[in-house]
Coordinates of C-alpha atoms in Angstrom, one line a residue:
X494 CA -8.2 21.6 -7.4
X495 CA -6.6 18.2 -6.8
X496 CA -7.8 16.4 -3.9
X497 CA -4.0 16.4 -1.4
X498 CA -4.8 13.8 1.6
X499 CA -2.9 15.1 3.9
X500 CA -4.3 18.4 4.3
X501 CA -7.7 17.1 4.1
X502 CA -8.2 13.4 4.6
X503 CA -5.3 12.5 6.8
X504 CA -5.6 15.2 8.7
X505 CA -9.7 14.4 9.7
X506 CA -7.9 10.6 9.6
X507 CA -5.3 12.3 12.0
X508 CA -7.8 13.6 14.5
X509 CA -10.4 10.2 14.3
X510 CA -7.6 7.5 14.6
X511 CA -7.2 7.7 18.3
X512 CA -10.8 7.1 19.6
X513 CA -11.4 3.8 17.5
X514 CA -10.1 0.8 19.0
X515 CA -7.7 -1.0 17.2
X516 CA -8.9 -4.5 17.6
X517 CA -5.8 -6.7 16.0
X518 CA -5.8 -10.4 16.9
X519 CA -6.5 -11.6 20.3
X520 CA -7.9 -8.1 21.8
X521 CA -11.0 -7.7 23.6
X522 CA -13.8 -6.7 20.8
X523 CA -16.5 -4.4 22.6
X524 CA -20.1 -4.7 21.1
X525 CA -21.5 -2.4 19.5
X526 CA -25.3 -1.6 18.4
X527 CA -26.4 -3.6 15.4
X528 CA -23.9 -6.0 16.3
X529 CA -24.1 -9.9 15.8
X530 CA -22.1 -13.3 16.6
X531 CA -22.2 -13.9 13.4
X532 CA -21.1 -10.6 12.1
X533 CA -18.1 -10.2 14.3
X534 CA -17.4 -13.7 13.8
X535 CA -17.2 -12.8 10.3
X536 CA -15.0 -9.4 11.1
X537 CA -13.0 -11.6 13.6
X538 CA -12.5 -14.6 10.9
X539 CA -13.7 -16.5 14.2
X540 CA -16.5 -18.9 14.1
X541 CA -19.5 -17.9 16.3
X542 CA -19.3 -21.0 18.4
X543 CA -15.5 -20.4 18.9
X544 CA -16.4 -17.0 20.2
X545 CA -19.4 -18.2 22.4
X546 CA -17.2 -21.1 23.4
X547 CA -14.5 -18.5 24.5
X548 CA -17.3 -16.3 26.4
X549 CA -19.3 -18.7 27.4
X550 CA -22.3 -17.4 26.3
X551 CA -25.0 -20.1 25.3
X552 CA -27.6 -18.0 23.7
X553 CA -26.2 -15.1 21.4
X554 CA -29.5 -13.4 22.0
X555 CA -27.7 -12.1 24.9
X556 CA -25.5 -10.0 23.2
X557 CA -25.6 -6.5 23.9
X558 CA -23.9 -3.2 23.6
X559 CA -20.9 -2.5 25.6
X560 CA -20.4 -6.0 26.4
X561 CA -16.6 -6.9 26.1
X562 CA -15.3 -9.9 24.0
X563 CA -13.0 -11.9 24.4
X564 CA -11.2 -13.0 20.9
X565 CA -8.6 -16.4 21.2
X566 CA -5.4 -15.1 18.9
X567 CA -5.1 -16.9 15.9
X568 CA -2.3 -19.3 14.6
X569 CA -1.9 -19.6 10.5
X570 CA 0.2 -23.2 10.3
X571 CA 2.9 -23.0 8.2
X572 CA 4.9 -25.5 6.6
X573 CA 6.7 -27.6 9.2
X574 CA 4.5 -26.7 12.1
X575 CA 3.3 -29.4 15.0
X576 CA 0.7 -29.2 16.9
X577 CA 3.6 -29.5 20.3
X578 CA 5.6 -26.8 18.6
X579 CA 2.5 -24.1 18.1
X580 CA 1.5 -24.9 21.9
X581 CA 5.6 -24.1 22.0
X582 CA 6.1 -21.1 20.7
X583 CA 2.4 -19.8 22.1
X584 CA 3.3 -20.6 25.8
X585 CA 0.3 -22.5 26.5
X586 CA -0.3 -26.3 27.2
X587 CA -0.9 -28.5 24.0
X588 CA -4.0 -30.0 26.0
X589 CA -5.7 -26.4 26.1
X590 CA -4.7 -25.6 22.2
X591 CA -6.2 -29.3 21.6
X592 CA -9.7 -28.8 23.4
X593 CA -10.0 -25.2 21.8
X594 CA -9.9 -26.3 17.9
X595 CA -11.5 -29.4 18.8
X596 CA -8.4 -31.7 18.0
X597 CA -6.4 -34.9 19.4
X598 CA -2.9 -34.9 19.6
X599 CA -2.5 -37.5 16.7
X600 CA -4.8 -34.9 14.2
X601 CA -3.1 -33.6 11.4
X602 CA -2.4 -30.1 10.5
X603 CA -1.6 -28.8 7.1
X604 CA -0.1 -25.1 5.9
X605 CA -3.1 -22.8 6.1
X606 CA -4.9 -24.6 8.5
X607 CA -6.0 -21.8 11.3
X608 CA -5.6 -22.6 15.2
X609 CA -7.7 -20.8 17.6
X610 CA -4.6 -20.1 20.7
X611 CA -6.4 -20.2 24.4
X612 CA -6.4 -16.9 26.8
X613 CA -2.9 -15.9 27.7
X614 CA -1.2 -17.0 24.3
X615 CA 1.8 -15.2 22.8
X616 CA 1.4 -13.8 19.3
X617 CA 2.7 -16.7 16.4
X618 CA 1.8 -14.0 13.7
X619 CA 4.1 -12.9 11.4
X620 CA 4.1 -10.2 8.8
X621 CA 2.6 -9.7 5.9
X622 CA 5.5 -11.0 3.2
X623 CA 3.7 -10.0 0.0
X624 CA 5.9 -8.1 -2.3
X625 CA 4.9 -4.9 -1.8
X626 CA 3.5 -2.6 -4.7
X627 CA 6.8 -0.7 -6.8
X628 CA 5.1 2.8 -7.3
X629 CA 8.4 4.0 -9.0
X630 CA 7.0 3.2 -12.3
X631 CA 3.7 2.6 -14.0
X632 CA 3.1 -1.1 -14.8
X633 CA 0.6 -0.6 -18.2
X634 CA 1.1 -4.0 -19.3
X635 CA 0.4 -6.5 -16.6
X636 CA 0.0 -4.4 -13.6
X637 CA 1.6 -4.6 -10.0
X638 CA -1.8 -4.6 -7.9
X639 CA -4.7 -6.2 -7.6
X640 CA -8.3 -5.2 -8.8
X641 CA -10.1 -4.3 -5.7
X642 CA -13.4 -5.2 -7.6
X643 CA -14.6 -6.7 -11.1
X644 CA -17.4 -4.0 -11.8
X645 CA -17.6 -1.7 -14.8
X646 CA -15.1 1.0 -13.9
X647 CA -15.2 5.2 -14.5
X648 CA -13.1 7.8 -13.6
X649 CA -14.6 9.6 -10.0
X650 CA -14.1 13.0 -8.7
X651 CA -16.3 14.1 -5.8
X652 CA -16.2 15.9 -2.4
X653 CA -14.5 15.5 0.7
X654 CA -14.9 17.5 4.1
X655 CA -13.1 20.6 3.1
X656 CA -12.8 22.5 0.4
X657 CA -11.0 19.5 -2.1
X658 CA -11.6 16.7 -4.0
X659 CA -11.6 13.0 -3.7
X660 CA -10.3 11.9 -7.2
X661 CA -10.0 8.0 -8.0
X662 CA -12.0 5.4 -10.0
X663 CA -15.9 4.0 -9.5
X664 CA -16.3 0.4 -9.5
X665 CA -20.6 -0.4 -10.8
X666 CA -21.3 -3.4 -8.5
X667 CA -23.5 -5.1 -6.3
X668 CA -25.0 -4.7 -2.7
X669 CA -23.0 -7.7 -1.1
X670 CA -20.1 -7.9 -3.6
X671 CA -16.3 -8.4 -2.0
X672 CA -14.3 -5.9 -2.1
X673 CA -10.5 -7.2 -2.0
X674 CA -7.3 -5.2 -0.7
X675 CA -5.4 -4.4 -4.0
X676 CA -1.9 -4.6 -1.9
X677 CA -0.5 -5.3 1.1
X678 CA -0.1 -3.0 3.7
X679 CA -1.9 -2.2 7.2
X680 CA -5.1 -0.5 8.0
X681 CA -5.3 2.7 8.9
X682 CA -8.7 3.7 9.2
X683 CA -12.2 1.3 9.1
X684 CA -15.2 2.8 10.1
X685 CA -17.7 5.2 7.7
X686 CA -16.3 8.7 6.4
X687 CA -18.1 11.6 5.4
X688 CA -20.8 11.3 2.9
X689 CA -18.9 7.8 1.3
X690 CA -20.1 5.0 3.9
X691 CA -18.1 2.6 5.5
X692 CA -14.3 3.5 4.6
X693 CA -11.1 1.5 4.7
X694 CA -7.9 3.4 4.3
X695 CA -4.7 1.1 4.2
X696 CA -1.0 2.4 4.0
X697 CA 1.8 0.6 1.9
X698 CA 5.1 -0.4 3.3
X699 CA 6.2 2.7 1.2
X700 CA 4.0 5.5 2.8
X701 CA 1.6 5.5 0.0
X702 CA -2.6 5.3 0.8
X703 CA -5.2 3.6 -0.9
X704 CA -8.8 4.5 0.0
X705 CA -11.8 1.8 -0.6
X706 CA -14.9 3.5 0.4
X707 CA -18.6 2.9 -0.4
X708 CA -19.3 -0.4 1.7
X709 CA -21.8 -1.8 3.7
X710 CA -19.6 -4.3 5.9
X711 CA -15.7 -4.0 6.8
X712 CA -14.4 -7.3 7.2
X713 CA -10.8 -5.8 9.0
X714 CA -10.0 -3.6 11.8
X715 CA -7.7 -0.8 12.6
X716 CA -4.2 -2.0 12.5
X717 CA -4.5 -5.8 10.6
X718 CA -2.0 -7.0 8.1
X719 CA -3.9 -7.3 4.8
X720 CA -2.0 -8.9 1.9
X721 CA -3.0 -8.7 -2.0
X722 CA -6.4 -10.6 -2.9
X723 CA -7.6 -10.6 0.4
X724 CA -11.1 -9.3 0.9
X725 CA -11.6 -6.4 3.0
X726 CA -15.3 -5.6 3.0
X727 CA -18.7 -6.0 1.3
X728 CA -19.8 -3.4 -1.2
X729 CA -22.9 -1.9 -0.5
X730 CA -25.6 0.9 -2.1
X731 CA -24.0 4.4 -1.8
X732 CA -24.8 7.1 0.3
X733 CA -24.9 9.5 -2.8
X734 CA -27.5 7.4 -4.8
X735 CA -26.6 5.2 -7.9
X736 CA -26.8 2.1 -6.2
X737 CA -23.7 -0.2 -5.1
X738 CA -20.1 1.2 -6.3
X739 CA -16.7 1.2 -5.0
X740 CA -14.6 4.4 -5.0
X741 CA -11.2 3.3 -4.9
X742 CA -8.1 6.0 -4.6
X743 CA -4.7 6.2 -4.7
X744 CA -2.7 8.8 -2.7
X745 CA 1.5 9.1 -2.4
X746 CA 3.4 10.1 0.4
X747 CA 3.3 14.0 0.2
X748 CA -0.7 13.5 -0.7
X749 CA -0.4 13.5 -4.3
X750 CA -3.1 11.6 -6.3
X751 CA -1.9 8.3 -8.2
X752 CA -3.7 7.4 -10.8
X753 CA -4.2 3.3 -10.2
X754 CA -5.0 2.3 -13.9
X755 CA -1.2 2.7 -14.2
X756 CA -0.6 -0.3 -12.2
X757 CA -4.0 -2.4 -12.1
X758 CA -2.8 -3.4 -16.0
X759 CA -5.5 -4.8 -18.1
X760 CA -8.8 -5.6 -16.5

């Protein structure tokens, strides 16, 4: 039968949620094992040496599980920003937002630029504002989202805990290749599932779930913004054998299946 995520999937989602932290910008990260600077820097989209900076911890050698991380909020600059009015809006002293990216008061800033905010800053983040995916109708032509991966694609059907199916489409790739958020939307689950490895599940603005599962690394967290385009993880071999491939699936809001070559268009 059909694969219905909420009776299956969001319900072992459902039941999961609550024990994994939801680490959105600025929270303490803990350590885990097998972590690195470098790899939660990378998770983080903080530099190491802002994170060792902000820990004070000289030798990353030192890192160990259960240790408790403190992560500086991050500022996206946007057009008509100052350097006075992001130390503003932040509550902090412009002399402290200076020293932690490294700048004078006289360096510019341009629109994308990211600031690192010291301890005690108020969030500057906004929401995502890509236009979000219309599911209403199929888009054949030019398509409405994204391709989560370049790969030689194939219709998948496989197992999930329970007695359904997981349908959805299988992406050929590469250990290491990005694998990019076909939407916007916020994540809902990041962390490995069943027999799929590392799993990112992110909900639409409009209920609906879309399921990227076969990777190595996870690049967001429990509860970030992700917008169209942006990379989300790093493919990696699969659990089931056949090397590296993304299984990427579409659910709606009463857990129907949505077939995604609808509104991927040509690729």
């Amino acid at each position: 039968m059909a694969f219905r995520m909420v009776p299956l999937l969001a319900a072992a989602f459902a039941l999961l949620l609550p024990v994994i932290p939801a680490v959105a910008d600025g929270k303490p990260y803990m350590v885990v094992e097998g972590d690195t600077f470098y790899g939660i820097s990378r998770r983080l989209q903080v530099p190491a040496t802002v994170l060792q900076s902000f820990n004070a911890i000289n030798d990353p050698a030192k890192l160990r599980p259960g240790m408790v991380l403190k992560v500086p909020s991050v500022h996206e600059v946007r057009k008509g920003d100052t350097l006075y009015g992001i130390a503003r809006q932040a509550g902090v002293p412009l002399d402290e937002l200076l020293g932690i990216n490294g700048l004078k008061s006289s360096s510019p800033i341009k629109p994308g630029d990211r600031l690192y905010l010291p301890a005690g800053a108020r969030s500057t983040a906004v929401a995502a504002t890509a236009k979000p995916v219309d599911f209403s109708k199929p888009h054949p032509a030019g398509g409405s989202m994204m391709w989560p991966h370049a790969g030689t694609r194939a219709p998948f059907q496989g197992r999930v805990l329970g007695s359904g199916s997981l349908q959805g489409i299988s992406f050929v790739g590469n250990r290491g290749d990005p694998v990019f958020s076909a939407t916007s939307g916020e994540v809902k689950w990041a962390a490995p599932y069943f027999i799929y490895g590392k799993t990112v599940l992110i909900k639409t603005s409009d209920g609906h779930l879309l399921l990227y599962a076969g990777n190595e690394e996870l690049l967001v967290r429990v509860g970030d913004l992700v917008t169209p385009g942006m990379e989300i993880a790093r493919l990696g071999t699969s659990p089931q054998g056949g090397g590296a491939r993304l299984i990427f699936s579409v659910h709606g809001r009463a857990g129907e299946y949505v077939d995604p070559e609808k509104y991927l268009g040509n690729g």
